[in-house]
Short mmCIF file of C-alpha atoms and ligand atoms in Angstrom, two decimals:
data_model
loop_
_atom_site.label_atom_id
_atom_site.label_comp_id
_atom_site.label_asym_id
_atom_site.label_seq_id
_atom_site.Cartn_x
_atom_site.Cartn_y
_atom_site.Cartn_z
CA UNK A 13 32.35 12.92 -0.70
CA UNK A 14 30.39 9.96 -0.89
CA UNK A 15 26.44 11.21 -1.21
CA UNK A 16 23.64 9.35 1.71
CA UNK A 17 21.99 6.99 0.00
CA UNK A 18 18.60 7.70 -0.91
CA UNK A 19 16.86 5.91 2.19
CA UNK A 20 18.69 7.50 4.59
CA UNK A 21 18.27 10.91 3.42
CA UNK A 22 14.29 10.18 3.49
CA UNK A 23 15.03 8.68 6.81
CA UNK A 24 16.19 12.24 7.98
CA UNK A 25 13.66 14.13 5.96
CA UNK A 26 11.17 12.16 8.41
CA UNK A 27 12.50 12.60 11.63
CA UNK A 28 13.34 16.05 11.01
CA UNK A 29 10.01 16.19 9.89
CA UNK A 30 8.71 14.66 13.04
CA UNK A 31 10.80 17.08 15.29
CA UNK A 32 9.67 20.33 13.28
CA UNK A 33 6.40 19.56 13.52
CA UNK A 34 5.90 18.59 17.91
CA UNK A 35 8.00 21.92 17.78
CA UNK A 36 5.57 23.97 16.17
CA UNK A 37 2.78 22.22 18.32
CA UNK A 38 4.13 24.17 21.00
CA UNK A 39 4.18 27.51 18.97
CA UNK A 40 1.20 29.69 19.03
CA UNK A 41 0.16 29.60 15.14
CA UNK A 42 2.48 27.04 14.68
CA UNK A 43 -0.29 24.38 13.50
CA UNK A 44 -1.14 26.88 11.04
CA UNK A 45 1.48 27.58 9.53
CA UNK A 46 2.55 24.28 8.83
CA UNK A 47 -0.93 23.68 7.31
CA UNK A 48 -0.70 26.64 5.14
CA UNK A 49 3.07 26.91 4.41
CA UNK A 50 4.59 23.06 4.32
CA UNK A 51 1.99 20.68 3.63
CA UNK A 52 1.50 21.99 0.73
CA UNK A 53 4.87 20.50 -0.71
CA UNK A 54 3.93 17.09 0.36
CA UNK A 55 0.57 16.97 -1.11
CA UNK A 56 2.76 18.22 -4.41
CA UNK A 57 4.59 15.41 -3.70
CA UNK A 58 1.93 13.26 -3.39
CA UNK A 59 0.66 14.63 -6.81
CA UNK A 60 3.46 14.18 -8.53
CA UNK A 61 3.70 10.33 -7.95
CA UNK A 62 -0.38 9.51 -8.74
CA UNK A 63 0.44 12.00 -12.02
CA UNK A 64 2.28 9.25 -13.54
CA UNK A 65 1.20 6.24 -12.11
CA UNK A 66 -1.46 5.54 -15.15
CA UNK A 67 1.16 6.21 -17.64
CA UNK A 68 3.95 3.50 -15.79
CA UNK A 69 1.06 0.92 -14.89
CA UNK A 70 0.26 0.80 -19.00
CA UNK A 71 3.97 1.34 -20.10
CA UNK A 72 5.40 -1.35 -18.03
CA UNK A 73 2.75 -3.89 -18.37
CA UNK A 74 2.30 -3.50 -22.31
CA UNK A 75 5.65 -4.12 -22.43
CA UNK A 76 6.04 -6.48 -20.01
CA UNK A 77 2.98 -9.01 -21.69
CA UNK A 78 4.69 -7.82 -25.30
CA UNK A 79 7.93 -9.43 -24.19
CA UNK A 80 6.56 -12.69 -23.17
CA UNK A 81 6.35 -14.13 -26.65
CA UNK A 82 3.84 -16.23 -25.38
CA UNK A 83 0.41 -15.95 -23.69
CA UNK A 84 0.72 -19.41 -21.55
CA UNK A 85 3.34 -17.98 -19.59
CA UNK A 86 1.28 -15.07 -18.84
CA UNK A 87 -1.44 -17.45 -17.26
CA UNK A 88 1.17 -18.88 -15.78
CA UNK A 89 2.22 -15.63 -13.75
CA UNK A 90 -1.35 -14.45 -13.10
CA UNK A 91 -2.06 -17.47 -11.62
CA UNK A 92 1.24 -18.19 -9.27
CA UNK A 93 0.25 -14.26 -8.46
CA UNK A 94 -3.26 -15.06 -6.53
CA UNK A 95 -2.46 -17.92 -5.15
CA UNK A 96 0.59 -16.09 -3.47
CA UNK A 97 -1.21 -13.31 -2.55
CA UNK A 98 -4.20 -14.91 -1.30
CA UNK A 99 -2.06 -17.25 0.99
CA UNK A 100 -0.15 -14.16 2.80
CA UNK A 101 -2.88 -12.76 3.41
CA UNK A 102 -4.51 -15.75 5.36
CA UNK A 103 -1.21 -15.86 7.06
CA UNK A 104 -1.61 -12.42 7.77
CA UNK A 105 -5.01 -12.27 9.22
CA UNK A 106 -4.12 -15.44 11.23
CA UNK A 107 -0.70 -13.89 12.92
CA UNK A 108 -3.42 -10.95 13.83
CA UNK A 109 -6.18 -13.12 15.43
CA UNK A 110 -3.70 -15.15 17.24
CA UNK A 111 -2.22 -11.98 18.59
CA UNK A 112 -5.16 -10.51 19.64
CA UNK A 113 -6.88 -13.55 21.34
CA UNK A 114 -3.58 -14.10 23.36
CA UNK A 115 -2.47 -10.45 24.67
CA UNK A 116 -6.66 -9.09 24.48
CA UNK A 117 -5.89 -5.59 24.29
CA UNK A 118 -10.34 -4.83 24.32
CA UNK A 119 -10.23 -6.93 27.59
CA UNK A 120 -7.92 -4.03 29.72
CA UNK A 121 -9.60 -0.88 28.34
CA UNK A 122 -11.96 1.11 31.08
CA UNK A 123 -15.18 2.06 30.91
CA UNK A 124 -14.24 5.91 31.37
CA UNK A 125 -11.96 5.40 28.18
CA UNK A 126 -14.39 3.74 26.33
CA UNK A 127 -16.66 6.73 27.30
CA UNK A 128 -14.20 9.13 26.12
CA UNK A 129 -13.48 7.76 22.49
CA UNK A 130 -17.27 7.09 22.26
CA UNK A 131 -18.13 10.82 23.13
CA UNK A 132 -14.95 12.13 21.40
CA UNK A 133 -15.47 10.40 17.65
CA UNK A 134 -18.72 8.55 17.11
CA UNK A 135 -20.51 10.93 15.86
CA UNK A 136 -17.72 12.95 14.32
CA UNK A 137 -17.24 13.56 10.37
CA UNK A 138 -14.61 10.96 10.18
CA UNK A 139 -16.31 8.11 11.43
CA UNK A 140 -19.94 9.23 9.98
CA UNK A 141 -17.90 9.39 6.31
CA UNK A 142 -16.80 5.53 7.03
CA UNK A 143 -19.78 4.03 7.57
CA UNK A 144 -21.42 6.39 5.08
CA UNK A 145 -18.82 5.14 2.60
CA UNK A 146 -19.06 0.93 3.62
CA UNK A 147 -22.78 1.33 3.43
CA UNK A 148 -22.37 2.41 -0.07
CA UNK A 149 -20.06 -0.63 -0.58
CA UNK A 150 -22.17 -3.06 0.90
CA UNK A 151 -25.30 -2.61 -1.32
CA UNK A 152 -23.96 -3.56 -4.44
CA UNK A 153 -24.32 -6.85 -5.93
CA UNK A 154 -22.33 -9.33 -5.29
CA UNK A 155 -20.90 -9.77 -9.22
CA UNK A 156 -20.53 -5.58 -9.07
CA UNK A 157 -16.49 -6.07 -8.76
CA UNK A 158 -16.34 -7.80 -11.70
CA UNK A 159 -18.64 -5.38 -13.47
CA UNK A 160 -16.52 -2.68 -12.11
CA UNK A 161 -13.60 -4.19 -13.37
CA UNK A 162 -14.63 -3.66 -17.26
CA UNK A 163 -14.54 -0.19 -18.02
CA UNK A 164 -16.47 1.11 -20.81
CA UNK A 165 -14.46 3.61 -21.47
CA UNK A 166 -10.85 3.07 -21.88
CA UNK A 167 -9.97 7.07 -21.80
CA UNK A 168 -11.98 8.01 -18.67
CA UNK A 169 -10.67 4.35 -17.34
CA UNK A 170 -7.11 6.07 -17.17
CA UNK A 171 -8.71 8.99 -16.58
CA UNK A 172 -8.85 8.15 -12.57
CA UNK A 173 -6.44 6.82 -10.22
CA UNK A 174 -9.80 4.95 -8.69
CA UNK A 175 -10.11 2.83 -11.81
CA UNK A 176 -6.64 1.07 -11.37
CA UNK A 177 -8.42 -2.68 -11.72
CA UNK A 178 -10.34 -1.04 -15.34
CA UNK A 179 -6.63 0.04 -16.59
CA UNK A 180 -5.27 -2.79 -15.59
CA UNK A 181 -7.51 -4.67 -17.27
CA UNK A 182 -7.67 -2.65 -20.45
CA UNK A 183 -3.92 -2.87 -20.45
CA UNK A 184 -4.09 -6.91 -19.97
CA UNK A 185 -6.36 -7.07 -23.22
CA UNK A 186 -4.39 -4.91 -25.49
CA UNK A 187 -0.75 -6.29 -24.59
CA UNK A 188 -2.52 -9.90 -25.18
CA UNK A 189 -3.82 -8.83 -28.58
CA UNK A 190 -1.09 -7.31 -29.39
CA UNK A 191 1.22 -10.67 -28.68
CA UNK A 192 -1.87 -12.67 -31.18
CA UNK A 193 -1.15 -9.83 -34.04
CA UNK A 194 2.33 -11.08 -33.76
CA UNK A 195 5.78 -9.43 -33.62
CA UNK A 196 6.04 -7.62 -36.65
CA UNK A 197 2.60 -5.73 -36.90
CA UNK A 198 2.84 -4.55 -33.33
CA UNK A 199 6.58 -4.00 -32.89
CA UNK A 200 5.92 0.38 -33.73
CA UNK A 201 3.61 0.02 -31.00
CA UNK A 202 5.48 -2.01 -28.71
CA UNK A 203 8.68 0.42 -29.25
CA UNK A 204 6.17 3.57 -28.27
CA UNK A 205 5.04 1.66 -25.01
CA UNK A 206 9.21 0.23 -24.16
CA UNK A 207 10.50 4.22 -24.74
CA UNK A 208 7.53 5.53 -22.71
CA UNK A 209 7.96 3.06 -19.96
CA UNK A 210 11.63 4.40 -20.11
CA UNK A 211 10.84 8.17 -19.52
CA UNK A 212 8.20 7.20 -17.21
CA UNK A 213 11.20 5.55 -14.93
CA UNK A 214 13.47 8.46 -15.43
CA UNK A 215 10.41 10.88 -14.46
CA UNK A 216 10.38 8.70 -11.00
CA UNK A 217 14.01 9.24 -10.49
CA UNK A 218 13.35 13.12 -10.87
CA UNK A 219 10.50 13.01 -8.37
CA UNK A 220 12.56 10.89 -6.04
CA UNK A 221 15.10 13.60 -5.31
CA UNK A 222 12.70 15.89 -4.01
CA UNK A 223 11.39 12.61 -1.35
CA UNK A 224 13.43 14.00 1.89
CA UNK A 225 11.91 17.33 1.73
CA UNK A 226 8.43 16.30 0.87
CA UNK A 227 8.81 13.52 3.51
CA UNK A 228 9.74 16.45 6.09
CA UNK A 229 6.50 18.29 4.78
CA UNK A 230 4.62 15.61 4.84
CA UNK A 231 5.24 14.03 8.40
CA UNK A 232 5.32 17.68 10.28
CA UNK A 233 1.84 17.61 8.72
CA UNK A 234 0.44 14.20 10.37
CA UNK A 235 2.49 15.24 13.41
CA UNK A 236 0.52 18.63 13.90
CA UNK A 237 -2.92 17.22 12.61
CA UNK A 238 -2.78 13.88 15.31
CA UNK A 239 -5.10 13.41 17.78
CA UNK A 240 -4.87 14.20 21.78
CA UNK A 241 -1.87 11.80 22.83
CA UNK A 242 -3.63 11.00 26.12
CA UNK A 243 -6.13 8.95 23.54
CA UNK A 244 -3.37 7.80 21.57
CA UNK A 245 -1.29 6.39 24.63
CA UNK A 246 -5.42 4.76 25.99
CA UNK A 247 -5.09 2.57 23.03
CA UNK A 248 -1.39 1.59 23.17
CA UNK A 249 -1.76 -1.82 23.96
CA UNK A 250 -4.45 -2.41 20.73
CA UNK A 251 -1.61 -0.61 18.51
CA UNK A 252 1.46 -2.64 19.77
CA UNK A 253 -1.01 -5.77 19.16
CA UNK A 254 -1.30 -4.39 15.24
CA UNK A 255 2.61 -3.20 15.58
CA UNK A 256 3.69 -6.34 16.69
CA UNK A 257 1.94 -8.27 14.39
CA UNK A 258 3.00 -6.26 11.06
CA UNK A 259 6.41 -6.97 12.66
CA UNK A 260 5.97 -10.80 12.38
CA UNK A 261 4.79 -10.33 9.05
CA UNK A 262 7.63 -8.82 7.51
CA UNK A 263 10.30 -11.60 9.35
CA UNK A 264 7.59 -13.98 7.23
CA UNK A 265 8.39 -12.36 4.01
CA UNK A 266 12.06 -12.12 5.24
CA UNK A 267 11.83 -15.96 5.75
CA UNK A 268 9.94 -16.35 2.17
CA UNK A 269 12.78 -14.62 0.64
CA UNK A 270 15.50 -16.07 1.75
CA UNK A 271 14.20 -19.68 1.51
CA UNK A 272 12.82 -18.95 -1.68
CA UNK A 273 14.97 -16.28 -3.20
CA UNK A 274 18.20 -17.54 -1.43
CA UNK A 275 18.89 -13.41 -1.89
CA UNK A 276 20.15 -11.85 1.76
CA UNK A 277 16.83 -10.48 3.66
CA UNK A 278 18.39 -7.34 4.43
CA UNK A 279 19.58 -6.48 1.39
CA UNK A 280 16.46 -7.20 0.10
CA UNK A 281 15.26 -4.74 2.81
CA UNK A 282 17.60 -2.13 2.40
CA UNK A 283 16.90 -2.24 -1.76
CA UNK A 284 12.98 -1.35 -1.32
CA UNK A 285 13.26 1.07 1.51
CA UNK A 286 12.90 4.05 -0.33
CA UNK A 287 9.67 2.48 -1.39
CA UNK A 288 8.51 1.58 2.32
CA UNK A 289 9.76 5.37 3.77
CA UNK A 290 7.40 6.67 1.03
CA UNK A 291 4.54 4.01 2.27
CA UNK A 292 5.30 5.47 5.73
CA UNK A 293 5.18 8.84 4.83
CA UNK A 294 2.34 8.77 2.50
CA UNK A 295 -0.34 5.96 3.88
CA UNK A 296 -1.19 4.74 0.09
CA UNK A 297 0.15 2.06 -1.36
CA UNK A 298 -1.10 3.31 -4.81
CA UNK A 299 1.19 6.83 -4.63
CA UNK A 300 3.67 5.05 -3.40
CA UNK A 301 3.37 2.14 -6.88
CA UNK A 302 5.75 3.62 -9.42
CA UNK A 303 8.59 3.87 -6.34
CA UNK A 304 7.99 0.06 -5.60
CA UNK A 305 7.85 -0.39 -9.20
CA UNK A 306 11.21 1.20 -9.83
CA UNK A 307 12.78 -0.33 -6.91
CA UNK A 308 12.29 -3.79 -7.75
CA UNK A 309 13.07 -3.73 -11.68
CA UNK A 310 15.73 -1.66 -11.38
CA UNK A 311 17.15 -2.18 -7.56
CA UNK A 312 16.23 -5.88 -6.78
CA UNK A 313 16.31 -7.40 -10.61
CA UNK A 314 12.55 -8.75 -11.18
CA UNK A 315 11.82 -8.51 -14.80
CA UNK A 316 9.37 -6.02 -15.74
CA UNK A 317 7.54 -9.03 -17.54
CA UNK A 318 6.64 -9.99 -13.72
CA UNK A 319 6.39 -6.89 -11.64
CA UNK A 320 4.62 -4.79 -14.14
CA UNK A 321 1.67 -7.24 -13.67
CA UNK A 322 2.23 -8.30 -9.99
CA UNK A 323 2.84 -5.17 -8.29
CA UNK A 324 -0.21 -2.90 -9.94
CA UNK A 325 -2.54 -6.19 -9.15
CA UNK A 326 -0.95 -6.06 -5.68
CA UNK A 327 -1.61 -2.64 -4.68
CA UNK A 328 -4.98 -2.72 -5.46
CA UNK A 329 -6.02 -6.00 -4.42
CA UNK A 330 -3.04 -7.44 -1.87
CA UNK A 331 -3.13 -5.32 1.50
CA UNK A 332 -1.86 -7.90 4.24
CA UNK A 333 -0.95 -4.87 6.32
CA UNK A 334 -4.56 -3.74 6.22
CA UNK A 335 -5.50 -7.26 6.99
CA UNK A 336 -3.88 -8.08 9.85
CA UNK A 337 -5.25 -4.91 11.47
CA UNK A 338 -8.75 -5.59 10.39
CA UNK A 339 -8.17 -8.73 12.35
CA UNK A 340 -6.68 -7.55 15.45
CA UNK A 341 -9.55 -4.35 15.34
CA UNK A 342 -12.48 -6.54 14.95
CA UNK A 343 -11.59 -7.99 17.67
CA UNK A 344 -10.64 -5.61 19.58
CA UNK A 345 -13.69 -3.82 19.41
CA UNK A 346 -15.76 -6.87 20.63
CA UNK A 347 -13.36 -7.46 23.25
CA UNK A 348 -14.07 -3.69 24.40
CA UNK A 349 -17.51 -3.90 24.06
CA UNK A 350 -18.18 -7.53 25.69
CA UNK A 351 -19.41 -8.88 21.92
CA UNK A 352 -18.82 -12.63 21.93
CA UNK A 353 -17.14 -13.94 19.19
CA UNK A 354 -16.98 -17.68 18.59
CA UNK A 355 -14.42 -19.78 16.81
CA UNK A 356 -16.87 -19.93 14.21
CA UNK A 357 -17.08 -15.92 14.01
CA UNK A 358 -13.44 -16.15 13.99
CA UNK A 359 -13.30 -17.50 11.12
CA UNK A 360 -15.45 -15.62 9.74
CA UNK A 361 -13.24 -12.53 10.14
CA UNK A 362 -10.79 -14.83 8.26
CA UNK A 363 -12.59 -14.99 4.88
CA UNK A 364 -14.28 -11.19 4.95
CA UNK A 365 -10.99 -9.46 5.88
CA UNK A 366 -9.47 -11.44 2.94
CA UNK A 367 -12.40 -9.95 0.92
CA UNK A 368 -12.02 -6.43 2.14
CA UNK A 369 -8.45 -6.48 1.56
CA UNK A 370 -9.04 -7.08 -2.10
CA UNK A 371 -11.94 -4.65 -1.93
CA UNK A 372 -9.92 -1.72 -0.21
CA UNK A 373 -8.59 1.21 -2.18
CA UNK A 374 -5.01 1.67 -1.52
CA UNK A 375 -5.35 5.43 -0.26
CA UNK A 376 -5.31 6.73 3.09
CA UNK A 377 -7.74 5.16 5.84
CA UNK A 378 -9.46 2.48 3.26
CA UNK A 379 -8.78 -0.18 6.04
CA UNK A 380 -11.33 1.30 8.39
CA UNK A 381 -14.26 0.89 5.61
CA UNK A 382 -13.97 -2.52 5.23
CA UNK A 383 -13.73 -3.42 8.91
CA UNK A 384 -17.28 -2.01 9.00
CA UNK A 385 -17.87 -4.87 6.46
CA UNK A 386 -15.76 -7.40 8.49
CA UNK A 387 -17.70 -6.38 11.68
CA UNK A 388 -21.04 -6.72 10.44
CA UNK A 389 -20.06 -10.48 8.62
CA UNK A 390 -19.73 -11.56 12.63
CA UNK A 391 -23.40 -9.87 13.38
CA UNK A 392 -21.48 -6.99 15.27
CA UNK A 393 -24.96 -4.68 15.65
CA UNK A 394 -25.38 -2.00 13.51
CA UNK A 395 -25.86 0.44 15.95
CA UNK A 396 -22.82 0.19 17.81
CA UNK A 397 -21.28 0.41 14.82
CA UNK A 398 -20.16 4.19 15.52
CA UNK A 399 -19.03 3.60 18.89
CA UNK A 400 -16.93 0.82 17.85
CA UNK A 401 -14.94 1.99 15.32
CA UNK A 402 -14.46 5.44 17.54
CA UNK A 403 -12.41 3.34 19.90
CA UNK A 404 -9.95 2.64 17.46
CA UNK A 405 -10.11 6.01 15.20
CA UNK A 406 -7.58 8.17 17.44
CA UNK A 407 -4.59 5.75 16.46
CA UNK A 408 -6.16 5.24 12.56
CA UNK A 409 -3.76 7.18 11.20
CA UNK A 410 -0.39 5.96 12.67
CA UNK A 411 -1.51 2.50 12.15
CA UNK A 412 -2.79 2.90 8.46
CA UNK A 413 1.16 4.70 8.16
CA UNK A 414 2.54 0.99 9.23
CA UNK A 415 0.06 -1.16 7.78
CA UNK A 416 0.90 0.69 4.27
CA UNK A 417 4.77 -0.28 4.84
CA UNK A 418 3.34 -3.92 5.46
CA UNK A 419 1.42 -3.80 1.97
CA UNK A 420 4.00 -2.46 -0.27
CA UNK A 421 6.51 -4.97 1.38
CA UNK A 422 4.24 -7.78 0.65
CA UNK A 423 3.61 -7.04 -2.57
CA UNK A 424 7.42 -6.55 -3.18
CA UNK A 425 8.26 -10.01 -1.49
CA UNK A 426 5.81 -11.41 -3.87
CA UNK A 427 6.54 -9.87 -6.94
CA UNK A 428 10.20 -11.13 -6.15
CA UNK A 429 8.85 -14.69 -5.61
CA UNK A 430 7.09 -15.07 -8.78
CA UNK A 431 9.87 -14.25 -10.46
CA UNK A 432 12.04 -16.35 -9.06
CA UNK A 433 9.80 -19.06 -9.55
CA UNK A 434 9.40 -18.54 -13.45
CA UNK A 435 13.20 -17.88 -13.97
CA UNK A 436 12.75 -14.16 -13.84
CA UNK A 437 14.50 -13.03 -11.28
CA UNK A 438 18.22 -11.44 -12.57
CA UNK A 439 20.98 -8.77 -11.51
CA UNK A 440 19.63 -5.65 -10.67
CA UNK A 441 20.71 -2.49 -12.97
CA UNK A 442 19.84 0.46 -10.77
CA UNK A 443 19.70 4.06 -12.96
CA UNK A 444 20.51 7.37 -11.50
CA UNK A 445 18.66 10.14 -12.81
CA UNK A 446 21.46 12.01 -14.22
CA UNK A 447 23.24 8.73 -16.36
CA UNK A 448 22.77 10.33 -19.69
CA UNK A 449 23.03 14.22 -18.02
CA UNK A 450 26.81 14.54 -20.25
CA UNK A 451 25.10 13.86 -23.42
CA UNK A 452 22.28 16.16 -22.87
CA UNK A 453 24.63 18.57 -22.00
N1 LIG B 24 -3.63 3.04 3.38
C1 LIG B 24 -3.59 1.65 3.00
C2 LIG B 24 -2.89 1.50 1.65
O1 LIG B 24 -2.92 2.41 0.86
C3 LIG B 24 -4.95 1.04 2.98
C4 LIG B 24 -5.51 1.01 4.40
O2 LIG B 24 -5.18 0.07 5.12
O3 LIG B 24 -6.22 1.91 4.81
O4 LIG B 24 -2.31 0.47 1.40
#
């Protein structure tokens, strides 16, 4: 019998996931016992993909600079890389305001709801630990990212998912000096980094046959931790404004490929969707990296010379998911609370949810830090700060779920477009976990 392919088997691992979990809502302990007896699998899950994504990001990119043979071409990709990514995400911000200034979700919300989120979350942990953790952002200096990027300690760099940018940048140097030692002096290193890279792929082929069930631990998890769905269904109209506009983002990067790619959209789709499912599942673009990663080497045919330096850069710095919404929730929130915003303040939003995007972490509920950034850039006042971002915390979590997909799509559209645009784009050679299984045998 022919076996599911891999998407559709997460695809059932999540709505069975889904169903277990508004079934046990109903049970008496039920909550409980999914806490204590199935999420545990998914955070293992979860685990198990940030365990090796230091390991790939250095494997893949040594070896990717290695095989360039020649640094220009390298400048040449790093440079192609921003501009890309700094152009979707204008797009994306823009496809958000537009939305939100035409259908004004803030404009239809009642006072009495408005009382109810306000009273419900303002002063609750989760919103107190956002603006506790954008204050901390917002006092540093404004050269403290590039600091931040040099790490002065290459071990306790790699030492941290949170230092992605330091590894990334550790990784840069060495793979560059290695290419100026030339070919012959580096090549035992180069071989460690091209087998490692190798094992570090299989090791994400292993993890990836365990996805449906984690998925199914994972979502019956959200599902019994959400919020009261008489607040979730308030604040429908603000979440089909960000729904609706992540959808018009990916028929952009649909468009992008096919004009640019002249590959099939849906294919295209259908090759990364293990990698979106897992975005879904997971909220963090970073856990979700080495699946991307593997996806598009192996499944859509960008060289690793490309996507070993795109898509690390691109989880960490391009989030046009988390962009768009920052848009639309800005907004929003002025809309619901009668806080003018001019054209001028408008743009505004443009330029600082640009910024926050490349200043968000990719891990669950970033997003809502850095709109406490973009807020304050448009002279929102301080002290409504709390009530405002209460409005929009009961749907946070669904919406940082699709705004994740949005990211890792975006960063695989892009990844796909450099390469096609330095020649590096070939036929994908997808690996199954078990292809050498016989010989170990
Ligand atoms: N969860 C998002 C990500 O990891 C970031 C955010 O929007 O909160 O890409």
């Amino acid at each position: 019998m022919k076996k599911l392919a891999l998407h559709w088997q997460i695809l059932i691992g999540m709505v069975a996931g889904i169903i277990f979990g508004l079934g046990m809502t109903f049970l008496e302990g039920g909550s409980t016992f999914v806490l204590d007896w199935i999420k545990p699998f998914g955070t293992i899950f979860v685990k198990l993909l940030k365990l090796i994504a230091v390991p790939l990001i250095v494997a893949s990119l040594v070896k990717g600079i290695s095989d360039l043979k020649n640094i220009s071409k390298f400048r040449n990709i790093g440079l192609r890389t921003i501009v890309i990514y700094v152009g979707t995400t204008v797009v994306a911000i823009t496809i958000g305001l537009f939305l939100v200034n035409v259908v004004q979700p803030g404009k239809g919300i009642s006072e009495e709801t408005i009382t109810r989120l306000t009273e419900t979350y303002a002063n609750s942990g989760g919103v107190q630990a956002k603006l506790a953790e954008a204050n901390k952002q917002q006092s540093s200096a404004p050269l403290q990212f590039l600091v931040d990027m040099v790490p002065n300690n290459a071990i306790k760099a790699m030492g941290s998912n949170k230092s992605m940018l330091q590894v990334i940048f550790f990784t840069i140097f060495l793979g560059i000096s290695m290419l100026l030692v030339g070919e012959k002096k580096s090549k035992p290193l180069k071989d460690f980094f091209d087998s490692l890279n190798e094992v570090i792929l299989k090791m994400v082929d292993l993890i990836m046959l365990s996805a449906p069930y984690a998925v199914f631990a994972l979502l019956a998890n959200v599902v019994v931790s959400s919020n009261d769905p008489d607040l979730l269904l308030a604040l429908l109209k603000y979440a089909s404004t960000v729904i609706g506009g992540l959808l018009l983002l990916i028929v952009f990067y649909m468009i992008l490929v096919s004009v640019f790619t002249k590959k099939n959209p849906i294919w295209f789709l259908k090759q990364i969707s293990p990698a979106q499912l897992l975005a879904f599942s997971t909220s963090s673009s970073a856990a979700t990296l080495p699946v991307t990663m593997e996806r598009v080497e192996e499944h859509v045919g960008v060289d690793k010379e490309v996507s070993s330096f795109v898509l690390p850069v691109g989880a960490t710095i391009n989030m046009d998911g988390t962009s768009l919404y920052q848009g639309v929730a800005a907004v929003f929130i002025a809309q619901a609370l009668s806080f003018d915003l001019t054209f001028g303040d408008q743009l505004t939003i443009i330029l600082t949810a640009l910024l926050a995007s490349i200043g968000s972490a990719a891990v669950p509920g970033a997003g809502m830090v850095m709109l406490v950034i973009v807020l304050e850039a448009v002279g929102f006042p301080s002290d409504k700060l709390a009530i405002g971002l209460a409005l929009i915390f009961a749907v946070d979590r669904p919406l940082d779920m699709c705004r994740t997909v949005i990211n890792v799509t975006g960063d695989a559209t892009v990844s796909t477009l450099v390469a096609k645009s330095v020649g590096k784009l070939g036929t994908p050679k997808p690996k199954n976990w078990n292809d050498n299984l016989e010989e170990v045998r």
